[in-house]
PDB file of C-alpha atoms (C1' of nucleotides) in Angstrom:
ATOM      1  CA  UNK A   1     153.271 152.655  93.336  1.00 57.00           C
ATOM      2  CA  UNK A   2     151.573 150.730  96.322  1.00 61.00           C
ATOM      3  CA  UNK A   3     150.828 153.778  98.074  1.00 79.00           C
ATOM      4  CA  UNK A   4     150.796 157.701  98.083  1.00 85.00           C
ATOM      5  CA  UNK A   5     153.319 157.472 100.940  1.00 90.00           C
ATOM      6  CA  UNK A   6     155.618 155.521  98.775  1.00 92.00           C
ATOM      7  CA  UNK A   7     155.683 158.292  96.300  1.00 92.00           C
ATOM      8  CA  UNK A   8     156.060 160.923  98.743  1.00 93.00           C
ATOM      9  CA  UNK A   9     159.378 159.679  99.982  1.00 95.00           C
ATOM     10  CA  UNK A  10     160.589 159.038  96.452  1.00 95.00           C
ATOM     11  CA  UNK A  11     159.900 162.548  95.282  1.00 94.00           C
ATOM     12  CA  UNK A  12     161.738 163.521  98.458  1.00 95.00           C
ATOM     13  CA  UNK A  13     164.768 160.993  97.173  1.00 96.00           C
ATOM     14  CA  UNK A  14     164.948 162.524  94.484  1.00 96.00           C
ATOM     15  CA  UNK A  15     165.696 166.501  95.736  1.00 95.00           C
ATOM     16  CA  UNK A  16     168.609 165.377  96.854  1.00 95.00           C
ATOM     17  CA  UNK A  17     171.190 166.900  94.729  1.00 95.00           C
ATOM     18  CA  UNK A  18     173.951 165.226  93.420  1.00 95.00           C
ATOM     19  CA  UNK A  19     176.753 164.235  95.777  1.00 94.00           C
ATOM     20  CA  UNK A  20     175.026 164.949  98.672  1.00 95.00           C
ATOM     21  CA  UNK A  21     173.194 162.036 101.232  1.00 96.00           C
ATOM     22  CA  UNK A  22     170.418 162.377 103.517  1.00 96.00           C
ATOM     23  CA  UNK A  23     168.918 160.456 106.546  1.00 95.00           C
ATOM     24  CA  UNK A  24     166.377 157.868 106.804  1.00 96.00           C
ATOM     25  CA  UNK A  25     165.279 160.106 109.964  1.00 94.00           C
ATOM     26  CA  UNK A  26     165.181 163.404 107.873  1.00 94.00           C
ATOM     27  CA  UNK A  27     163.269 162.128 105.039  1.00 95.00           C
ATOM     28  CA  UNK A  28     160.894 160.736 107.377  1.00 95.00           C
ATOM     29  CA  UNK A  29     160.195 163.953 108.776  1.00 93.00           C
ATOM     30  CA  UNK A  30     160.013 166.092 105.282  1.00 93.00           C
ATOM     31  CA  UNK A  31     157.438 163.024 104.013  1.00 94.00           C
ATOM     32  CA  UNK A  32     155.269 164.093 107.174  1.00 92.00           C
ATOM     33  CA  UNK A  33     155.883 160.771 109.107  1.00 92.00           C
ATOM     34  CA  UNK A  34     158.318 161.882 112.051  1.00 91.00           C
ATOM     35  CA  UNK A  35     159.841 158.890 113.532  1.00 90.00           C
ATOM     36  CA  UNK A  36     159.026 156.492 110.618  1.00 94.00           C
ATOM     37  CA  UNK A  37     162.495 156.210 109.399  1.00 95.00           C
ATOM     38  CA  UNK A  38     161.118 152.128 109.004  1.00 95.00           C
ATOM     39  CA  UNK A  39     159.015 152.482 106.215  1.00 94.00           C
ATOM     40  CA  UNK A  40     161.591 154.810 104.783  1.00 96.00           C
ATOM     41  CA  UNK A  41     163.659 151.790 104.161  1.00 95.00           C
ATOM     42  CA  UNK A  42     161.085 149.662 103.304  1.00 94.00           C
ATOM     43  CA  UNK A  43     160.025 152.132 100.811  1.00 94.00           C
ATOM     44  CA  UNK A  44     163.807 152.105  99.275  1.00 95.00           C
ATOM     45  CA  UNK A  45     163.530 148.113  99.871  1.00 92.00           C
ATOM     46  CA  UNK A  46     160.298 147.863  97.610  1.00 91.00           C
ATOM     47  CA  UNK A  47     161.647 150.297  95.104  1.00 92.00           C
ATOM     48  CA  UNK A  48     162.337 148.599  91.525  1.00 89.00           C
ATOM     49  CA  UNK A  49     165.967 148.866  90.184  1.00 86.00           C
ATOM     50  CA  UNK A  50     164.600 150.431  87.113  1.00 88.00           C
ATOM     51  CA  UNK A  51     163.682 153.756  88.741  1.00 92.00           C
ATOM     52  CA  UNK A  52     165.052 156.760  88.449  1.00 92.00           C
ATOM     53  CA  UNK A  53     165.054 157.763  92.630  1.00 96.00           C
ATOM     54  CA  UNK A  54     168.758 157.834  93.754  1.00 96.00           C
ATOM     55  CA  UNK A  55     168.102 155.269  96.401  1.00 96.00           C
ATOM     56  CA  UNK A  56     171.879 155.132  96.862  1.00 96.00           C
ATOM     57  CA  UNK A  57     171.700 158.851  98.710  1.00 96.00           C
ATOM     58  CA  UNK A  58     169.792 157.699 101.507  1.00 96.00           C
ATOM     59  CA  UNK A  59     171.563 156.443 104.614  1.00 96.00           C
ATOM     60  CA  UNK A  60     170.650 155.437 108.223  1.00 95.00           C
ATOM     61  CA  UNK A  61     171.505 157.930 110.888  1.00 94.00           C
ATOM     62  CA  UNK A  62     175.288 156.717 111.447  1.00 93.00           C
ATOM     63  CA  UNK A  63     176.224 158.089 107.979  1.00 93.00           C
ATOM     64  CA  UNK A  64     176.436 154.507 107.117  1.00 94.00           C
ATOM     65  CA  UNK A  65     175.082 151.921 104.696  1.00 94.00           C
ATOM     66  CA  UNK A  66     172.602 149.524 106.108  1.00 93.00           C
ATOM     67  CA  UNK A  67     171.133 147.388 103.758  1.00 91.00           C
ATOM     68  CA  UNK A  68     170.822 143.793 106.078  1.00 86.00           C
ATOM     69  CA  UNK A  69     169.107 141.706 103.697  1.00 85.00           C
ATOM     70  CA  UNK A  70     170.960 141.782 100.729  1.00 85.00           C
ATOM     71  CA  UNK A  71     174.428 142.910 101.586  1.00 85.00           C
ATOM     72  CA  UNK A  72     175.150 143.226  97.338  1.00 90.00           C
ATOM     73  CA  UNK A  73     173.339 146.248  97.317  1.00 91.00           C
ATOM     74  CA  UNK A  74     175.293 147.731  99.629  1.00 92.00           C
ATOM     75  CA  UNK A  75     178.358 147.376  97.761  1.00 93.00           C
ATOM     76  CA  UNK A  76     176.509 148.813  94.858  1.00 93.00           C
ATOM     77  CA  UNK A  77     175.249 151.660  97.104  1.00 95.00           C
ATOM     78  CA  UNK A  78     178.799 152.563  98.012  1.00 94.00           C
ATOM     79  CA  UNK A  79     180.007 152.634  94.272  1.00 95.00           C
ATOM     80  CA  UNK A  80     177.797 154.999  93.493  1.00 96.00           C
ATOM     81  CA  UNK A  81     178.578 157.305  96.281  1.00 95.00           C
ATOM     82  CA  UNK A  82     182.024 157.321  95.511  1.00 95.00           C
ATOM     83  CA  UNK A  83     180.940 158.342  91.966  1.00 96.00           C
ATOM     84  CA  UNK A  84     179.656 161.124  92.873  1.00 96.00           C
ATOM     85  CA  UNK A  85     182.573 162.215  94.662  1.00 95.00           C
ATOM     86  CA  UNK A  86     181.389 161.090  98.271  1.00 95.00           C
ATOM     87  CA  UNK A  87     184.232 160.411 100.353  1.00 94.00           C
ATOM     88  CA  UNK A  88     183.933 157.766 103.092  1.00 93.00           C
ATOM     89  CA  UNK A  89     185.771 157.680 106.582  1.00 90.00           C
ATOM     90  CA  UNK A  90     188.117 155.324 108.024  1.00 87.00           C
ATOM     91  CA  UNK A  91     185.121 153.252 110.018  1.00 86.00           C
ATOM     92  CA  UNK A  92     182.964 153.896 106.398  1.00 90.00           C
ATOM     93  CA  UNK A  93     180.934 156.255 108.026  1.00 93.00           C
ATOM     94  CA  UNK A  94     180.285 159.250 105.104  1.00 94.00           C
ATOM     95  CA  UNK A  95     181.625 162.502 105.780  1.00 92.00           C
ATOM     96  CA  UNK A  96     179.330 165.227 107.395  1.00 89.00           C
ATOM     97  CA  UNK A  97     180.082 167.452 104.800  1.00 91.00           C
ATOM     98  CA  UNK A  98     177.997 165.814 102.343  1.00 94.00           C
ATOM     99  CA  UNK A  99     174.769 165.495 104.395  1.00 92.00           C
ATOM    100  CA  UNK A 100     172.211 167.444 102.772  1.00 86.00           C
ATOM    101  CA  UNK A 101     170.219 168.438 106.160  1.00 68.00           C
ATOM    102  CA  UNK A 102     172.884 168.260 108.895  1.00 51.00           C
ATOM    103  CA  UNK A 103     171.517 167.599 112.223  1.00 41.00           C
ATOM    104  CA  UNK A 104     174.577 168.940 114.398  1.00 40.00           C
TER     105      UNK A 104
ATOM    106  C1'  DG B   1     141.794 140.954 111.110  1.00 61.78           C
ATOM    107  C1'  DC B   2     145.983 139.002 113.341  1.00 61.78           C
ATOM    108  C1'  DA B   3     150.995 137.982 113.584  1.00 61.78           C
ATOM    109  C1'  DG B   4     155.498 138.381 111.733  1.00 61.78           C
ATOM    110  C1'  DT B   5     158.982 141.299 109.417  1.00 61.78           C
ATOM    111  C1'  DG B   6     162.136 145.162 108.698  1.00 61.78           C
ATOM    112  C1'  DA B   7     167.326 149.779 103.725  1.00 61.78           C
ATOM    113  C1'  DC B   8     165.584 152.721 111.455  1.00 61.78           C
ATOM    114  C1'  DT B   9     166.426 155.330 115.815  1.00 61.78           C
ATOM    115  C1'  DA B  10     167.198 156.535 120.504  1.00 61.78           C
ATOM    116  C1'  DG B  11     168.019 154.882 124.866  1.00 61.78           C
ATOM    117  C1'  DT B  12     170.381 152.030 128.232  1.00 61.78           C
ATOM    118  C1'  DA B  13     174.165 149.022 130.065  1.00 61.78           C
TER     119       DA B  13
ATOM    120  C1'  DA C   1     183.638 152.393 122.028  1.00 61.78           C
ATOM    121  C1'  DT C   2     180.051 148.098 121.222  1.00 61.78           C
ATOM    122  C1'  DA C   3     175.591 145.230 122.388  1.00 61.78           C
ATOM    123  C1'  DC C   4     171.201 144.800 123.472  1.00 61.78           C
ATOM    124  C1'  DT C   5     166.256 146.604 124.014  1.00 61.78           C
ATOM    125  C1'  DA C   6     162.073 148.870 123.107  1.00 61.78           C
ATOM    126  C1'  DG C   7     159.220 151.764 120.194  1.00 61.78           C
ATOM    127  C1'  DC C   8     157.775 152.650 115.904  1.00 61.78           C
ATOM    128  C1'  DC C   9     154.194 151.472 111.921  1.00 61.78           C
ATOM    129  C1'  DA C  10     153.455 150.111 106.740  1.00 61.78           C
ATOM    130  C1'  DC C  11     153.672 145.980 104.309  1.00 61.78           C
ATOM    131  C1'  DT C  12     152.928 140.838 103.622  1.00 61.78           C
ATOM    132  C1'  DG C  13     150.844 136.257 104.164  1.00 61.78           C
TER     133       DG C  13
END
DNA sequence: GCAGTGACTAGTA
DNA sequence: ATACTAGCCACTG
């Protein structure tokens, strides 16, 4: 990996149990960079396909995908929710009760 | 080293 | 409810 931050947030990715999401936000703050949700994504956005981090739990703070530059992913990203038994709303917003660290 | 970019978020209108 | 703005800071060229 590029950096020790990278692999911070990806051994954070990857305590989230299955069928559950977390936040860009939350991870941010558990990697010890509060209010870095940014390089959260970029870290998901550099990370090879070939890993084993379930990139596909991590959403933005809507409970909502948000991959903007390649919209493919995104699609993926919801398949594998559903796989793991996440349900999605009507707006595709994911339900609350699968967020791993709720914020209220 | 500087400028542009971005899987974000919170605030404002 | 949506749309736009500003702040944020690691990464890239």
């Amino acid at each position: 990996m590029r950096s020790i931050l990278y692999q911070k947030i990806y051994n954070i990715v990857k305590h989230i149990p299955f069928g559950h999401v977390a936040t860009y936000g939350q991870i941010a703050v558990l990697a010890g960079i509060p209010g870095n949700a940014r390089q959260v994504g970029y870290a998901m956005h550099a990370l090879p396909d070939d890993s084993d981090v379930p990139w596909h739990r991590v959403v933005n703070a809507r409970g909502e995908i948000s991959i903007r530059s390649d919209p493919f992913y995104a699609n993926i990203q919801r398949h594998l929710l559903n796989a793991e038994g996440v349900t999605f709303n009507k707006n595709g917003r994911i339900s609350l009760e699968h967020f791993l660290w709720q914020t209220e």
